[in-house]
Tab-separated table of C-alpha atoms (C1' of nucleotides) in Angstrom:
chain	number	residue	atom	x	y	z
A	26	UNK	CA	-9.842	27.300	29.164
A	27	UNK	CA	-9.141	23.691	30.059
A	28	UNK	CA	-10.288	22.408	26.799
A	29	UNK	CA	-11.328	18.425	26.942
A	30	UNK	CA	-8.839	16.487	24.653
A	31	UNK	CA	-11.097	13.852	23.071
A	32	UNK	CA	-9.635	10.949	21.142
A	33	UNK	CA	-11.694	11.573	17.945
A	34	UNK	CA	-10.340	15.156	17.957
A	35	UNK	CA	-6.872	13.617	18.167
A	36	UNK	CA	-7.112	11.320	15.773
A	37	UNK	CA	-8.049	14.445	13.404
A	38	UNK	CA	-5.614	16.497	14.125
A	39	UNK	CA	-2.822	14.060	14.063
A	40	UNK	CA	-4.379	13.242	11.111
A	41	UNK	CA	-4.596	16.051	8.966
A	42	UNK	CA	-1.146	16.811	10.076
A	43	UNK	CA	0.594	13.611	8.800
A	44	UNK	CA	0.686	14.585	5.206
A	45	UNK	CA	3.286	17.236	3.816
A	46	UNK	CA	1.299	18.294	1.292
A	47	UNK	CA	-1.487	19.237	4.342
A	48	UNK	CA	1.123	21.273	6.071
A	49	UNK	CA	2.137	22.920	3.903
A	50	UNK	CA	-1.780	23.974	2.893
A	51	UNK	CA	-2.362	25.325	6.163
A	52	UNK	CA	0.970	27.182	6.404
A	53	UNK	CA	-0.396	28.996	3.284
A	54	UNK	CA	-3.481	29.017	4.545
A	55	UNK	CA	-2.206	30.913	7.479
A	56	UNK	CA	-0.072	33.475	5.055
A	57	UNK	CA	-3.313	34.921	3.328
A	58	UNK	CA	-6.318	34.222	1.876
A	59	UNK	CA	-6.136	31.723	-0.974
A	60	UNK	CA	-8.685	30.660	-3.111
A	61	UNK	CA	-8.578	26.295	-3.756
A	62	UNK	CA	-7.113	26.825	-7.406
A	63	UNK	CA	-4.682	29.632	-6.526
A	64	UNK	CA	-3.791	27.046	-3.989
A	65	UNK	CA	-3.621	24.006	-6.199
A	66	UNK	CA	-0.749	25.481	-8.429
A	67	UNK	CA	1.793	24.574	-5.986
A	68	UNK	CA	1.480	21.078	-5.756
A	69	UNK	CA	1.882	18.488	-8.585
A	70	UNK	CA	-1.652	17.365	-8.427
A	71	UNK	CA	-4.921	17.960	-9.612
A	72	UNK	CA	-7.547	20.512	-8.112
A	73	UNK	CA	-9.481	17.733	-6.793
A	74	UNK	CA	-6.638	16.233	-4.940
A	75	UNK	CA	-6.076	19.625	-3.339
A	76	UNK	CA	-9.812	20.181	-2.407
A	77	UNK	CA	-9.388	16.985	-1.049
A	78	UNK	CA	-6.789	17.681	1.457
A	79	UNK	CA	-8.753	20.958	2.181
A	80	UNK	CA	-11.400	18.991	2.963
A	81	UNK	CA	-9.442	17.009	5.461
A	82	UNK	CA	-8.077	20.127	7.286
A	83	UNK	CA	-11.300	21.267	7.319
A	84	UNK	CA	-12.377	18.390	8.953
A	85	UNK	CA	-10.188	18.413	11.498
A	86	UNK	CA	-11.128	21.957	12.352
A	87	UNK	CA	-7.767	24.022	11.396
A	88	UNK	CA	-9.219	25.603	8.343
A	89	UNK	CA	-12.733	27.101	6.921
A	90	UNK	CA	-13.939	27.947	3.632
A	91	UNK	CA	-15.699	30.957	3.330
A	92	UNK	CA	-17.589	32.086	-0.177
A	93	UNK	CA	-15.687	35.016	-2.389
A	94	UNK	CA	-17.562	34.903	-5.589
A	95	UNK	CA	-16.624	32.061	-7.707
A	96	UNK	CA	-13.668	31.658	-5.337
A	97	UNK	CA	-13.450	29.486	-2.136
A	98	UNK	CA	-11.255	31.154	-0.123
A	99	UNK	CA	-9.237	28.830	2.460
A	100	UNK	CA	-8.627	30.551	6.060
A	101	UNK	CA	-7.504	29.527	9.398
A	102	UNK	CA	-10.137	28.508	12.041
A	103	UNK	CA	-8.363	30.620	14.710
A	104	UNK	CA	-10.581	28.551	17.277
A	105	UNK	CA	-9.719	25.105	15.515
A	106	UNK	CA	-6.215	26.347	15.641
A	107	UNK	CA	-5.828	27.010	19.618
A	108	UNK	CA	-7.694	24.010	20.147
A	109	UNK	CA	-5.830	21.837	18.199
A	110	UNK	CA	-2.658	23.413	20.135
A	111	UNK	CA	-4.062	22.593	23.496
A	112	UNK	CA	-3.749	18.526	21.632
A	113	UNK	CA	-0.121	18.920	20.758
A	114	UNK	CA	0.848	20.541	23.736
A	115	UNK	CA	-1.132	17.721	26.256
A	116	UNK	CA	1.314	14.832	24.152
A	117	UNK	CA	4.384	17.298	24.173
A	118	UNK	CA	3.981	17.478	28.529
A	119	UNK	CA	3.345	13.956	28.797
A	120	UNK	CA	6.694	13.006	27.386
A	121	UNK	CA	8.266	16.243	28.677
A	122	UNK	CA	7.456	15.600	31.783
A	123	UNK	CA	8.955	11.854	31.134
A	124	UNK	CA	12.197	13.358	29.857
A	125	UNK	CA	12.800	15.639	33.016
A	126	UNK	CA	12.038	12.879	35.299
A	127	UNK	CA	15.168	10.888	32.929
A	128	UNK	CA	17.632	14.102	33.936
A	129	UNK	CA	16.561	14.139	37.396
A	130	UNK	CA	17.563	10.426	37.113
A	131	UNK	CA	20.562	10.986	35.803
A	132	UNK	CA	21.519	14.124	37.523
A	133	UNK	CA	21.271	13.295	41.262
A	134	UNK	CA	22.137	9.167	40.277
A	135	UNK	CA	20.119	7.974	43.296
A	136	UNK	CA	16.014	8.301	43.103
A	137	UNK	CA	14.675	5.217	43.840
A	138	UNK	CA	11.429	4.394	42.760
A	139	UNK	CA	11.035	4.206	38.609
A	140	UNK	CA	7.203	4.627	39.504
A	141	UNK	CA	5.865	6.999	36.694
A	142	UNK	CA	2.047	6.246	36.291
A	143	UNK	CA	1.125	8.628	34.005
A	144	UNK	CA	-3.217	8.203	34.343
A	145	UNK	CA	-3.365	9.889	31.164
A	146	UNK	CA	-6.349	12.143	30.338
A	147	UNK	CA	-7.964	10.600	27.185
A	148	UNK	CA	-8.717	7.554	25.479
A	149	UNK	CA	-9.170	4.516	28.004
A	150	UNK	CA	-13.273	4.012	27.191
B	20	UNK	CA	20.263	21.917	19.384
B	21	UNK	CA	18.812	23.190	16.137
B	22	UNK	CA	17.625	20.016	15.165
B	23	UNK	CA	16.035	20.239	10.896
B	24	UNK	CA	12.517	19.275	10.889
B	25	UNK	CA	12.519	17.003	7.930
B	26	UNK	CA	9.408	16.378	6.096
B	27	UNK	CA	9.930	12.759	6.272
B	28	UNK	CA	10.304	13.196	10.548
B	29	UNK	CA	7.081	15.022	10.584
B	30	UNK	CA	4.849	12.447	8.543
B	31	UNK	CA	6.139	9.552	10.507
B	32	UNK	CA	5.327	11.436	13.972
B	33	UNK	CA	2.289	12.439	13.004
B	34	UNK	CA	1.485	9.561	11.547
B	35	UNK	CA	2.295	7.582	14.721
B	36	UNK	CA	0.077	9.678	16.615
B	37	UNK	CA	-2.904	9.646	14.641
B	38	UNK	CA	-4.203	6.463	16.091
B	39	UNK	CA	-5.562	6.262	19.443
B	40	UNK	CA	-4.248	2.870	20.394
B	41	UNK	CA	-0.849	3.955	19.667
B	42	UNK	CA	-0.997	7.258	21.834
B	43	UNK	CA	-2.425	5.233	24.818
B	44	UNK	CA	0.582	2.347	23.594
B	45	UNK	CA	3.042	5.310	23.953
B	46	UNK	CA	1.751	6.583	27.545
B	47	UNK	CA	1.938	3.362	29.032
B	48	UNK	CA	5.230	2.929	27.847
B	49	UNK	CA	6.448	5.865	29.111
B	50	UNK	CA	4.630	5.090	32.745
B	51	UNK	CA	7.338	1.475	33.167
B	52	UNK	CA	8.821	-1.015	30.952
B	53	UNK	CA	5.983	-3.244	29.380
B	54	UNK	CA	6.509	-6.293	27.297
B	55	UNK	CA	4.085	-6.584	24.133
B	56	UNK	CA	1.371	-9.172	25.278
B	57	UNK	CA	1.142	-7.261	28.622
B	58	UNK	CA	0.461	-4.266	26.653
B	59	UNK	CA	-1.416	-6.270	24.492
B	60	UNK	CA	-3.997	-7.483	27.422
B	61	UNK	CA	-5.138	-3.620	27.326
B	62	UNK	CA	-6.502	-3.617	23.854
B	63	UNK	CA	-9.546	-5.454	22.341
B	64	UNK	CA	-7.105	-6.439	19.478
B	65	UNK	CA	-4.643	-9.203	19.004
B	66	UNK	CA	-0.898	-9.734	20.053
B	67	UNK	CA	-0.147	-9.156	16.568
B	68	UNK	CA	-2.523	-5.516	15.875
B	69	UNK	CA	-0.726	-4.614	18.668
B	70	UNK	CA	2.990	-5.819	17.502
B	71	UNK	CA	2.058	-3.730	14.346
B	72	UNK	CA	1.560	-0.184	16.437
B	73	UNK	CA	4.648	-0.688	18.056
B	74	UNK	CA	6.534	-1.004	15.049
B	75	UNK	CA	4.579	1.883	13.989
B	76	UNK	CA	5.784	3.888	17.019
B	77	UNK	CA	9.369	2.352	16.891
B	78	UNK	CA	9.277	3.821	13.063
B	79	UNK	CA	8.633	7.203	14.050
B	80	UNK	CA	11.491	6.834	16.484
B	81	UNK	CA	9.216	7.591	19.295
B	82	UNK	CA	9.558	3.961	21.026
B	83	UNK	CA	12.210	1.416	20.920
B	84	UNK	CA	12.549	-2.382	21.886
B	85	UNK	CA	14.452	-4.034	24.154
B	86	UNK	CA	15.635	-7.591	24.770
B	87	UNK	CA	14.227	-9.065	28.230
B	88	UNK	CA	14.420	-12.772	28.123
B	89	UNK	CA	11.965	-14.122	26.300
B	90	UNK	CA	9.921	-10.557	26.383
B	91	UNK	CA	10.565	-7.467	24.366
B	92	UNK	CA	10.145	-4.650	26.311
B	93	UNK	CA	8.598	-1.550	24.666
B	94	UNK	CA	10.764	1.584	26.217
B	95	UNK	CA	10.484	5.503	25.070
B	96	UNK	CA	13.302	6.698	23.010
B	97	UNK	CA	14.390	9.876	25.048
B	98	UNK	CA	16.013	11.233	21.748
B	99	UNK	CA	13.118	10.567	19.810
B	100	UNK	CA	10.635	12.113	22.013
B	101	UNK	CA	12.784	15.450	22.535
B	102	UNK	CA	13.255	15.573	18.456
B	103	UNK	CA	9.582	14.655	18.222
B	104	UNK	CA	8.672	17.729	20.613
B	105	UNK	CA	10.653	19.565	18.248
B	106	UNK	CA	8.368	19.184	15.485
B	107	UNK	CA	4.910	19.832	17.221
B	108	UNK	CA	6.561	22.767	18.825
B	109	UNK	CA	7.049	24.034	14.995
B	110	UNK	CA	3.863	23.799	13.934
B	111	UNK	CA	2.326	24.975	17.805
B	112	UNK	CA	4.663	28.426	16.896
B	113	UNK	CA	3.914	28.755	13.380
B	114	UNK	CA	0.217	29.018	14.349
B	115	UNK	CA	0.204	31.058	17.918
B	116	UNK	CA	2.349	33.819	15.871
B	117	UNK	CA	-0.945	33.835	13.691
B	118	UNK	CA	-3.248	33.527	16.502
B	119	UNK	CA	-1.081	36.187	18.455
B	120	UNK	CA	-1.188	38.511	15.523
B	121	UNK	CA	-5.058	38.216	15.434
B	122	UNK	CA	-5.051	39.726	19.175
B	123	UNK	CA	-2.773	42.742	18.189
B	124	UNK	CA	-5.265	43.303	15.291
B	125	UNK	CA	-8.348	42.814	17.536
B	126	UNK	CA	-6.982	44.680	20.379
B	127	UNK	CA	-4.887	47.743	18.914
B	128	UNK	CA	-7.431	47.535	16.136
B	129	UNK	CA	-5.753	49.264	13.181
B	130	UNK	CA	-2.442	47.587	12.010
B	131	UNK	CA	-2.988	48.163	8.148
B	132	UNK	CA	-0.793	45.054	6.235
B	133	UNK	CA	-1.566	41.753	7.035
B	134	UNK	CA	1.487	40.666	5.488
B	135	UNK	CA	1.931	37.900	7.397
B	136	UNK	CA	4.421	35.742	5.049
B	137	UNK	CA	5.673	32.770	6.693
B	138	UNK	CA	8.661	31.037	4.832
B	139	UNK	CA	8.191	27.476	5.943
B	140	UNK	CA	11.479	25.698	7.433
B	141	UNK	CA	10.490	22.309	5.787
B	142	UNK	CA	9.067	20.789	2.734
B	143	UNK	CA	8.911	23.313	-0.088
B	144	UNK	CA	10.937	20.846	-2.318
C	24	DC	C1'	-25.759	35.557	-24.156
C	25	DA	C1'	-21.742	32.842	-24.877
C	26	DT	C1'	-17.699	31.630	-22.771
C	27	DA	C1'	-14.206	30.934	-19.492
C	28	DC	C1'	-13.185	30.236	-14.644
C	29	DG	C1'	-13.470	28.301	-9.910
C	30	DT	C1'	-15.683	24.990	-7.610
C	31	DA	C1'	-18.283	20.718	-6.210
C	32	DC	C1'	-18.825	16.026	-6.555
C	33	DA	C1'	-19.048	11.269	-8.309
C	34	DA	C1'	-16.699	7.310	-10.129
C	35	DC	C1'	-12.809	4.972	-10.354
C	36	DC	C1'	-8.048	3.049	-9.284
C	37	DA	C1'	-3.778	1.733	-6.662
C	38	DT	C1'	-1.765	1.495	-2.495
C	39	DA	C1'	-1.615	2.000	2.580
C	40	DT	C1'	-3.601	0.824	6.897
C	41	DG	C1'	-5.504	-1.883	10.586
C	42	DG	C1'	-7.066	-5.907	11.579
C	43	DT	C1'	-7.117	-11.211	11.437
C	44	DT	C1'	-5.122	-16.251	11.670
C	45	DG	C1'	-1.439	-19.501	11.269
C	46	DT	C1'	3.282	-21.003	11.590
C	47	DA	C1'	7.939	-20.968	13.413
C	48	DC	C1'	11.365	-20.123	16.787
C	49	DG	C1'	13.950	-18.809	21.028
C	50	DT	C1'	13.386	-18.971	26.048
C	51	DA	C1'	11.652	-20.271	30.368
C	52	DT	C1'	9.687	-24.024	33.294
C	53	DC	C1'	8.395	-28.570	34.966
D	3	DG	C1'	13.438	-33.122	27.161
D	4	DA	C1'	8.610	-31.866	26.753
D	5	DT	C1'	5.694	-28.053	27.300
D	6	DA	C1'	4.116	-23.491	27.744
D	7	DC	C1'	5.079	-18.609	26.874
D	8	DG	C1'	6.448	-14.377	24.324
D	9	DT	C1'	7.675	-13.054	20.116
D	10	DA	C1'	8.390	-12.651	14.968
D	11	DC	C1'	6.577	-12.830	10.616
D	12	DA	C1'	3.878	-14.135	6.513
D	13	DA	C1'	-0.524	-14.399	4.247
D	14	DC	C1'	-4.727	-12.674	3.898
D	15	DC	C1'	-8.843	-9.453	4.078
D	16	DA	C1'	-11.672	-5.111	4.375
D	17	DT	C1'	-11.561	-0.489	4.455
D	18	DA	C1'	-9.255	4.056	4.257
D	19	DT	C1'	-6.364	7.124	1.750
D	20	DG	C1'	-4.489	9.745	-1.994
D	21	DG	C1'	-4.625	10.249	-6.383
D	22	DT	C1'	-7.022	10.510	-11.122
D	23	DT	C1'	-10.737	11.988	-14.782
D	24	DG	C1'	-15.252	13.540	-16.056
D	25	DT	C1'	-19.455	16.060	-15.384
D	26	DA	C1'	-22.294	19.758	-13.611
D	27	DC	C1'	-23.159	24.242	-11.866
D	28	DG	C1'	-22.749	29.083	-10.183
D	29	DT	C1'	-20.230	33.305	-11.286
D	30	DA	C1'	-17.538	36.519	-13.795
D	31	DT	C1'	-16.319	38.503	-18.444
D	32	DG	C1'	-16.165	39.336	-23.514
DNA sequence: CATACGTACAACCATATGGTTGTACGTATC
DNA sequence: GATACGTACAACCATATGGTTGTACGTATG
């Protein structure tokens, strides 16, 4: 359950997900079981490039590698994956949370206090 | 409503998040209105590495800028962060229906095709 | 066993990123 | 009006990133 969000884990996530070509691996990914080459054919760039970006989502714990023969097949990381959704959905409240509080604002046209110290569960070393 | 998850949206939100400086940046802007060298006294960085992330956040649309006097005040841009939730609600979906589908396998333990084809609503030039 | 295939990995290159310092300019303040 | 403050922006630097090609090596296949 209440999975600590750590900054490096963040910054991997975030990271591997900032690149289309990324995304659109680990949709794939998530589709079936691919091997690197079968993989590489559709993008417009070279096996390594794609083994590279495998690499990263590796890295950041949303995909695995597991041995098929010659192959490398590329699969989810199921536990990566719900991890990695506990990140998303910590920065999705935060500014959720932030966008209610605007309605509420808006709605009843008479709160007071714009006092919305958010501690925030991460980061601050 | 239906807002289009452009490739372009996703790269620059991810992007923005990637860094930890710039996620605690964004909290604090969301808890009041903060001018950049009061943000700036947070960070062990200078006015200007900190200038930078804004404009990094204020590129993803996730932040905006506002004209205080002599001060610029760093605000959350409500639309932004509602489109932005958008987008990491996508990607949270696309891999709980996988997850999900993992349970029904594991618990009603023999669903034959794992045809789990997932069309993609971005990229895919 | 020779050959083709899928992969790993190193070397290399161009550009992006994250930081710095320095200068300039509008806006308060004394 | 001089001075201090908050900001903008350019120039610069080191490292990270995203791509390439080339080589090597295990694994199928003829």
């Amino acid at each position: 359950m209440g999975e600590t969000i750590t900054a490096e884990r963040a910054d991997a996530v975030f990271g591997a997900l900032a690149d289309a070509t990324r995304r659109d691996i680990l949709s794939r990914a998530m589709g079936g079981d691919l091997g690197i080459s079968e993989l590489a054919e559709h993008y417009p760039m070279s096996f390594a490039a794609v083994q590279k970006h495998v690499a990263v989502l590796e890295g950041a714990g949303l995909v695995r590698k597991r041995a098929d023969g010659r192959r490398r097949v590329v699969t989810t990381d199921m536990d990566g994956l719900r991890n990695a959704s506990v990140v998303l959905d910590h920065y999705e409240e935060l500014w959720r949370g932030r966008i209610d509080r605007m309605h509420e604002l808006l709605d009843e046209d008479g709160l007071p206090s714009p006092d919305t110290d958010t501690p925030d569960q991460e980061d601050r070393t």
